[in-house]
Amino acid sequence: MASTLRLCLPRGTTILPAPVRALSSSRCLLTPSQTRRRPYSIAAPDASDQRLRAIDLSNFSITKTTTPKQLTANEKLIFGRFFTDHMLSLEWTAADGWLDPKITPYQNLSLDPATCVFHYAFEAFEGMKAYKDKTGQVRLFRPDMNMKRLNKSVARIALPTFEGEKVIELIKNFCRLEERFIPSQRGYSLYIRPNMIGTQKTLGVGPPGSALLYVIASPVGPYYPTGFKAISLEATTYAVRAWPGGVGASKLGANYAPCIVPQMQAATRGFQQNLWLFEDVDERTGEKEDFVTEVGTMNLFTAIVNKDGQKELMTAPLDGTILEGVVRDSILQLARERLVPEGWKVSEKKFHMREVADAAREGRLLEVFGSGTAAVVSPVRSISYKGELVNCGLREDQQVGPVTLRMKDWIEGIQYGEEDHPWSWKV
Amino acid sequence: MASTLRLCLPRGTTILPAPVRALSSSRCLLTPSQTRRRPYSIAAPDASDQRLRAIDLSNFSITKTTTPKQLTANEKLIFGRFFTDHMLSLEWTAADGWLDPKITPYQNLSLDPATCVFHYAFEAFEGMKAYKDKTGQVRLFRPDMNMKRLNKSVARIALPTFEGEKVIELIKNFCRLEERFIPSQRGYSLYIRPNMIGTQKTLGVGPPGSALLYVIASPVGPYYPTGFKAISLEATTYAVRAWPGGVGASKLGANYAPCIVPQMQAATRGFQQNLWLFEDVDERTGEKEDFVTEVGTMNLFTAIVNKDGQKELMTAPLDGTILEGVVRDSILQLARERLVPEGWKVSEKKFHMREVADAAREGRLLEVFGSGTAAVVSPVRSISYKGELVNCGLREDQQVGPVTLRMKDWIEGIQYGEEDHPWSWKV
């Protein structure tokens, strides 16, 4: 509750005036859809701002470790547990801007216990991967999307933005240095975690006067090492992940800790993940429904035969409550390019659990899958919803449906350079 | 997006089954009030659980600094910038429970860059103060409330709970050791910041297998060193702090970083704080309204003459979206005890900005003030709401109203031991 107001804004951040909203004098019952606030606007920092230092690649320094780690055997890799020899760091201060980027041996951060990241969750991250193709070439998958999203996330919590293309250059250098940690086997990769934290060491609640952007990396195996294993979901009806006017679209630490207990509760009942719903009025019927948003830490796709008899691949729209997944975007683009010619309809639209349950009951639910950087796609066998177990279209002996599998193959084909595609960036 | 599912629960946490909700088949338009989820239930850890170590006060160690700091002159104190010589720390692991508590010299935390507090906001804090009375006796104000709330906050994000009374004992010891930092002047105090962070150093999204509870302290001056200065608020209509089914009632880091940009935007337009609203249907009229929730990092109280001609002190109810302020609770109790006999009505109830604006227009708005540990009470001069500047009842030459001032005097009287009261705990 304690606070002091610091009026200084971090330089390089432009604050736009708040949107003006007209007073409504209508006397009608409010539907939750009508309660939606406009997302507020934060302009990207002006690149021509001469007051602050931009990232300077010419002063990039590399200090190599003198104690290189032993590689972990592929079969022993556990997501995010083993890290490479080095880390990439960029410090920022409100007075100077971005200080010189550096690669150093992987090491602890030494921070004052009053540092704002510990108290007020000034933290935003990204998840991306480096892949080794058959020729040994290292590749990144759409890193520009990660940089764009990280800039959006950090701006939302008053942390400094940066030139994404320069950080991609630095990450490429980092990947080259850590190349021996990137497994060459298909399905294996180097998980890269850019993370930005506020480092100001005072307890006043205000924009951080200093920050640290750092990148660490962890070699990882395939999410399903022995082939797909379809997961079962429990729909969470007592907690809400995100809401209109909140921060659900940003990849903030703040969106993660509050999601663990619902996930644990689902796990105690035998479900591998929880499904996040958002209760709202279905404007077509006027009825309240539980709209499908995300699953655990993934976006969610549903393939049905719709009431017009057409095959339709659906995912929730980017309305401010949905994380703007890079794999989500890739699936949508590939589906529009490759499934639509086969007669599919591809929709970013609101849909609710009763529609999914009805489709299942009527034999129209084809497949459900999550999408994310870790698993690419994650097939779903069933969803527990209000006492009903909705069967998501897989036969008992089947772990993945054809659309899910094709998506995985298409995307991995691009990631591992088997298909030549502009999404795959050679390092 | 990447995740692995760790199914192990931290021992000592009991997960209750999710509440069962009946299927509703009614065909009515949904009002946002109806969209409210029940708060989910997490049971407090079973104190009789023999598997995990409880906090052991008999193994409490103190290592004193060899380089004591110079005291900062009272007039130079800035909230949360200068800290005392020492810190109190308690480590926890899922395997062992609470390790031995220790006081050490104030020092940096050295943490792996993969530590979960940096990525997923596993962090919850408290704000409390130690006061020195006229006889030099050090006193705490309702520390049991802070411990109760911290336990609630940490349980919400799968961090370990603890026996509050033992941590109060440790904080008392800490205060005795740091006594020279507690100013003896009325209005001055030692701000105490207990903070718990998750310390597991893996990137998998799951309950932390280790945590650190630490306490640091900062000598602070009066929030308004030269007497009250009424603040002006800007109502935020484009961003929402909390939502039913969310975590707005918990003192999590996750609730703070997302609030900075709206506060900065208010500041650029000359307002010292922003006012958080929640749009919902007024059940009395069926109209949508902007309900008053909190101000910046404080709870909010409004004193009006209601339509029945009675003086009424109102604050938003604890519906899961409001921080459960210790000062808020104290004001309510004192108001019921001391203002009700004078004819006041005291209400925890939903009220909206149009009611406040109407009261102002009709000369019925007496006072508005924020409440929190930092300022105790913070008088409000005006609120900018949808293009209207609502005058909150102060004359131009007046910085505080009589109710606000009496509240401050009553509470400070108890905090500084001038009134003998069970809320003041001698150290």
Short mmCIF file of C-alpha atoms in Angstrom, two decimals, chain B residues 88 127-133 136-147 164-176 182 189-194 215-217 326 330 373 411-417 419 421-427:
data_model
loop_
_atom_site.label_atom_id
_atom_site.label_comp_id
_atom_site.label_asym_id
_atom_site.label_seq_id
_atom_site.Cartn_x
_atom_site.Cartn_y
_atom_site.Cartn_z
CA LEU B 88 15.89 -11.21 8.14
CA GLY B 127 3.94 -3.32 4.07
CA MET B 128 3.97 -2.59 7.81
CA LYS B 129 5.61 -0.11 10.17
CA ALA B 130 7.40 0.06 13.51
CA TYR B 131 6.78 3.21 15.55
CA LYS B 132 8.63 4.63 18.55
CA ASP B 133 6.40 6.06 21.26
CA GLY B 136 11.07 5.09 23.39
CA GLN B 137 9.04 1.89 23.30
CA VAL B 138 8.93 0.34 19.79
CA ARG B 139 5.49 -0.70 18.60
CA LEU B 140 4.00 -2.58 15.64
CA PHE B 141 0.50 -1.91 14.29
CA ARG B 142 -1.68 -5.01 13.82
CA PRO B 143 1.15 -7.23 12.53
CA ASP B 144 -1.16 -10.25 12.78
CA MET B 145 -3.20 -8.79 9.93
CA ASN B 146 -0.12 -8.51 7.71
CA MET B 147 0.89 -12.11 8.39
CA GLY B 164 2.51 -15.89 11.27
CA GLU B 165 3.09 -15.57 15.02
CA LYS B 166 6.61 -16.97 14.64
CA VAL B 167 7.48 -14.50 11.90
CA ILE B 168 6.12 -11.69 14.10
CA GLU B 169 8.52 -12.86 16.83
CA LEU B 170 11.37 -12.72 14.32
CA ILE B 171 10.33 -9.26 13.13
CA LYS B 172 10.27 -8.07 16.74
CA ASN B 173 13.85 -9.26 17.13
CA PHE B 174 14.77 -7.56 13.90
CA CYS B 175 13.17 -4.29 15.08
CA ARG B 176 15.08 -4.44 18.36
CA ILE B 182 13.48 4.08 14.07
CA SER B 189 8.59 5.29 11.47
CA LEU B 190 10.45 2.26 10.18
CA TYR B 191 8.74 0.86 7.11
CA ILE B 192 9.04 -2.95 7.18
CA ARG B 193 8.84 -4.95 3.97
CA PRO B 194 8.35 -8.72 4.30
CA VAL B 215 12.34 -8.82 5.58
CA ILE B 216 14.06 -5.49 4.93
CA ALA B 217 13.31 -2.13 6.54
CA VAL B 326 -5.13 -3.16 7.15
CA SER B 330 -8.98 -0.17 10.96
CA THR B 373 0.17 2.11 5.31
CA ILE B 411 -4.96 5.75 13.99
CA GLU B 412 -1.68 7.55 14.61
CA GLY B 413 -2.65 7.94 18.25
CA ILE B 414 -2.85 4.16 18.46
CA GLN B 415 0.25 3.57 16.33
CA TYR B 416 2.38 5.89 18.49
CA GLY B 417 1.02 4.50 21.74
CA GLU B 419 -3.98 5.75 22.99
CA HIS B 421 -5.20 -0.07 22.19
CA PRO B 422 -4.84 -3.80 21.42
CA TRP B 423 -3.88 -2.96 17.82
CA SER B 424 -0.54 -1.59 19.03
CA TRP B 425 1.88 -4.41 19.80
CA LYS B 426 4.84 -3.60 22.03
CA VAL B 427 8.11 -4.96 20.66
#
